[in-house]
Coordinates of C-alpha atoms in Angstrom, one line a residue:
W1 CA -12.9 23.5 -0.2
S2 CA -15.3 21.1 -2.1
A3 CA -15.4 17.7 -2.4
Y4 CA -18.1 15.1 -3.6
C5 CA -19.4 11.8 -1.6
F6 CA -20.2 9.0 -3.8
R7 CA -22.2 7.5 -1.2
C8 CA -24.3 10.2 -0.8
K9 CA -24.0 11.6 -3.9
E10 CA -23.7 15.1 -2.9
F11 CA -21.3 17.9 -3.1
M12 CA -19.9 19.4 0.6
W13 CA -18.3 22.9 1.1
E14 CA -16.1 23.8 4.0
E15 CA -14.4 27.5 4.6
K16 CA -10.5 27.4 4.9
T17 CA -9.2 28.2 8.0
H18 CA -5.8 28.2 6.9
V19 CA -3.2 29.5 4.5
R20 CA -1.7 27.6 1.5
H21 CA 2.3 27.8 1.2
E22 CA 3.3 26.2 -1.9
E23 CA 6.3 24.0 -1.8
T24 CA 9.4 24.5 -4.0
A25 CA 11.4 21.6 -5.5
S26 CA 14.2 21.9 -3.0
V27 CA 11.8 21.6 -0.1
R28 CA 10.4 18.8 -1.3
N29 CA 14.1 17.1 -1.9
T30 CA 15.2 17.9 1.8
K31 CA 16.7 15.0 3.5
D32 CA 13.9 15.6 6.5
I33 CA 11.4 14.0 4.0
Y34 CA 13.0 11.6 1.8
S35 CA 15.6 10.0 4.3
I36 CA 15.5 8.4 7.9
P37 CA 16.1 11.7 10.3
K38 CA 19.0 11.7 12.6
D39 CA 17.2 11.3 15.7
A40 CA 15.6 7.5 14.5
T41 CA 15.9 4.9 16.9
K42 CA 14.9 1.0 17.2
A43 CA 13.7 1.7 20.5
V44 CA 9.7 2.2 19.2
P45 CA 7.2 3.2 21.9
S46 CA 4.7 0.2 22.0
S47 CA 1.8 2.9 21.4
I48 CA 2.9 3.2 17.7
M49 CA 4.3 -0.7 17.2
S50 CA 0.4 -1.1 18.0
I51 CA 0.0 -0.2 14.4
V52 CA 1.9 -3.5 13.5
W53 CA 1.0 -6.0 16.0
K54 CA -3.1 -5.3 15.9
Y55 CA -2.6 -7.4 12.3
G56 CA -0.7 -9.9 14.0
L57 CA 2.8 -9.1 12.5
T58 CA 5.8 -9.3 14.5
F59 CA 9.2 -7.6 14.5
D60 CA 11.3 -10.8 14.5
S61 CA 9.5 -12.8 12.0
T62 CA 7.2 -11.4 9.3
I63 CA 8.9 -8.0 9.0
S64 CA 12.6 -9.3 9.1
Q65 CA 13.1 -7.9 6.0
Y66 CA 12.4 -4.4 7.5
E67 CA 14.4 -2.6 10.0
L68 CA 11.6 -0.5 11.9
L69 CA 13.1 3.0 13.1
Y70 CA 10.9 5.7 15.1
S71 CA 11.8 9.0 15.0
P72 CA 10.2 11.4 17.9
R73 CA 10.8 14.5 16.6
M74 CA 9.2 13.8 12.9
N75 CA 6.6 11.2 14.7
R76 CA 6.8 8.8 12.3
L77 CA 7.6 5.0 12.3
Y78 CA 10.3 4.0 9.3
F79 CA 10.3 0.6 7.2
F80 CA 13.8 0.7 6.2
D81 CA 14.2 -2.5 3.7
R82 CA 17.5 -4.1 4.4
D83 CA 17.5 -5.5 0.5
S84 CA 16.9 -2.5 -1.4
G85 CA 17.3 0.4 0.6
E86 CA 13.3 1.7 -0.1
I87 CA 11.9 3.7 2.8
S88 CA 8.0 3.8 3.5
S89 CA 7.3 5.7 6.8
R90 CA 4.1 5.5 9.0
Y91 CA 3.0 9.0 10.0
C92 CA 1.1 8.8 13.4
G93 CA 0.1 12.6 13.9
H94 CA -2.5 12.7 11.6
S95 CA -6.2 14.0 12.6
A96 CA -8.3 11.9 15.0
G97 CA -5.4 10.2 15.7
V98 CA -5.7 8.2 12.1
P99 CA -2.4 7.2 11.2
K100 CA -1.2 8.0 7.4
W101 CA 1.3 6.4 5.1
I102 CA 3.5 8.6 3.6
H103 CA 5.4 6.7 0.3
N104 CA 9.0 7.6 -1.1
T105 CA 8.7 4.8 -4.1
P106 CA 6.1 4.3 -6.5
Y107 CA 5.8 0.3 -4.9
S108 CA 7.7 -1.8 -2.6
L109 CA 8.7 -5.5 -3.2
V110 CA 8.0 -8.0 -0.6
P111 CA 10.9 -9.8 -0.9
S112 CA 13.5 -8.2 -3.1
W113 CA 14.1 -11.1 -5.1
E114 CA 12.2 -12.6 -8.2
T115 CA 8.9 -14.8 -7.7
P116 CA 6.9 -16.2 -10.5
C117 CA 3.9 -15.3 -9.0
V118 CA 3.4 -11.9 -6.9
V119 CA 0.0 -10.9 -5.3
L120 CA -0.5 -6.8 -5.7
T121 CA -1.7 -5.0 -2.3
E122 CA -2.5 -1.3 -2.0
D123 CA -0.3 -1.0 1.2
L124 CA 2.9 -2.2 2.5
L125 CA 1.9 -4.3 5.8
S126 CA -0.7 -6.2 3.7
A127 CA 2.1 -7.2 1.6
I128 CA 4.3 -7.7 4.2
K129 CA 1.6 -10.1 5.9
V130 CA 0.9 -11.7 2.2
R131 CA 4.4 -12.8 2.5
A132 CA 4.7 -13.8 5.9
A133 CA 1.7 -16.3 5.1
A134 CA 3.0 -17.9 1.8
D135 CA 6.9 -18.3 3.5
S136 CA 5.1 -21.3 5.4
A137 CA 2.9 -22.1 2.5
V138 CA 3.8 -21.2 -1.0
P139 CA 7.4 -19.9 -0.6
W140 CA 7.5 -18.8 -4.3
I141 CA 5.1 -16.5 -4.3
G142 CA 6.0 -12.9 -3.4
A143 CA 4.1 -9.5 -3.0
I144 CA 4.5 -5.7 -4.0
A145 CA 2.7 -3.3 -2.4
V146 CA 1.6 -0.7 -5.0
H147 CA 0.9 2.3 -2.5
G148 CA -2.5 3.0 -3.7
T149 CA -4.9 1.7 -6.4
S150 CA -3.7 3.1 -9.9
P151 CA -1.4 0.6 -12.5
G152 CA 1.5 3.2 -12.9
K153 CA 4.0 2.6 -15.5
D154 CA 6.8 1.9 -13.1
I155 CA 4.9 -1.0 -11.3
M156 CA 4.3 -2.2 -14.8
L157 CA 8.1 -2.1 -15.9
A158 CA 8.9 -3.9 -12.4
I159 CA 6.3 -7.0 -13.2
K160 CA 7.4 -7.3 -16.7
S161 CA 11.3 -6.9 -15.4
R162 CA 11.0 -9.6 -12.6
N163 CA 9.8 -12.5 -15.4
T164 CA 6.5 -12.4 -13.7
Q165 CA 4.3 -15.5 -15.0
A166 CA 0.8 -14.5 -13.1
V167 CA -0.2 -11.6 -11.0
V168 CA -3.1 -11.9 -8.3
L169 CA -4.7 -8.6 -7.2
A170 CA -5.8 -8.5 -3.6
F171 CA -7.4 -5.2 -3.3
D172 CA -10.3 -4.2 -0.6
G173 CA -13.7 -6.1 -1.9
D174 CA -15.4 -2.8 -2.2
E175 CA -16.4 -0.7 -5.1
A176 CA -13.1 0.9 -5.1
G177 CA -11.3 -2.0 -5.1
E178 CA -13.6 -3.6 -7.8
Y179 CA -12.7 -0.5 -10.3
A180 CA -9.0 -1.0 -9.3
Y181 CA -9.2 -4.9 -10.2
N182 CA -10.5 -3.5 -13.6
A183 CA -8.3 -1.0 -14.4
F184 CA -4.9 -3.2 -13.2
R185 CA -6.3 -6.2 -15.0
K186 CA -6.4 -4.3 -18.3
A187 CA -2.9 -3.1 -17.6
L188 CA -1.5 -6.3 -17.1
K189 CA -3.1 -8.0 -20.1
P190 CA 0.3 -7.2 -22.7
V191 CA 2.6 -7.9 -19.3
V192 CA 1.8 -11.0 -18.2
G193 CA -0.2 -14.4 -19.1
T194 CA -2.4 -14.7 -16.1
V195 CA -3.9 -12.1 -14.2
M196 CA -5.9 -13.9 -11.1
R197 CA -8.1 -12.3 -7.8
M198 CA -7.9 -13.0 -4.4
N199 CA -11.2 -13.0 -2.6
V200 CA -10.8 -10.4 0.0
P201 CA -14.2 -9.5 1.8
A202 CA -15.4 -5.9 1.4
G203 CA -14.4 -3.3 3.9
M204 CA -11.0 -4.9 3.9
D205 CA -7.5 -5.5 2.9
P206 CA -5.2 -8.9 3.0
K207 CA -3.4 -7.4 6.3
D208 CA -7.2 -7.4 7.9
M209 CA -7.6 -11.3 7.0
S210 CA -5.9 -13.9 9.4
F211 CA -3.3 -15.6 8.4
D212 CA -5.1 -19.3 8.0
V213 CA -7.2 -17.7 5.5
L214 CA -4.7 -16.0 3.6
R215 CA -2.7 -19.1 3.6
H216 CA -6.4 -21.2 2.3
E217 CA -6.2 -18.3 -0.2
L218 CA -2.4 -18.4 -1.4
L219 CA -3.2 -22.5 -1.9
M220 CA -6.1 -21.9 -4.0
I221 CA -3.6 -19.3 -6.0
K222 CA -1.0 -22.3 -5.9
G223 CA -3.5 -24.8 -7.7
R224 CA -4.6 -22.4 -10.3
F225 CA -0.8 -21.2 -10.9
E226 CA 0.0 -24.9 -11.9
R227 CA -2.7 -25.7 -14.0
E228 CA -2.5 -22.5 -16.1
C229 CA 1.1 -21.7 -16.1

């Protein structure tokens, strides 16, 4: 394998220790990959729920839009959207114990109904936390998890079809986040009238910010929205 480190500005090489198997289309579309397994249960182990709890998110309130299910066989935590039927799954058996997201859709809406202003985040937990903070501060602000940092056509169509007047970009405040901000701002120009940016510290996502800080940012956005839109 070869990889390039932008921080060190060096190429790294690693010898393969496994054989690559190509998946066929029929394998990629099996129910095990794109739907909730039969063994999924509402009894989620506390060690898995800690992935959610550590960001201040609680099952009863801030994630009420989603039903959380756990599959012991797949070792995944599934976020099932009751409104739209979308599924995002959190795979918890990645190398070194680092959780990995697996997405079945190009984006996730939080909430599913139209809002005049939406906050775009990289991941689902950040979108859920932004929406939870907005509920008590600015309830007409929604969020969309774009599952990455690329302004895909599906995301642009979703924003346009929801009659959105303003979009707030809430990406990581690092170099990659800066790149994503510029890419989305350019792509959004013909779609919405106003594009704003949330103040997210470097090395953090909205899910890492406290609810008080998020509410403050959302109230700042509310003021600008009322002046410009």
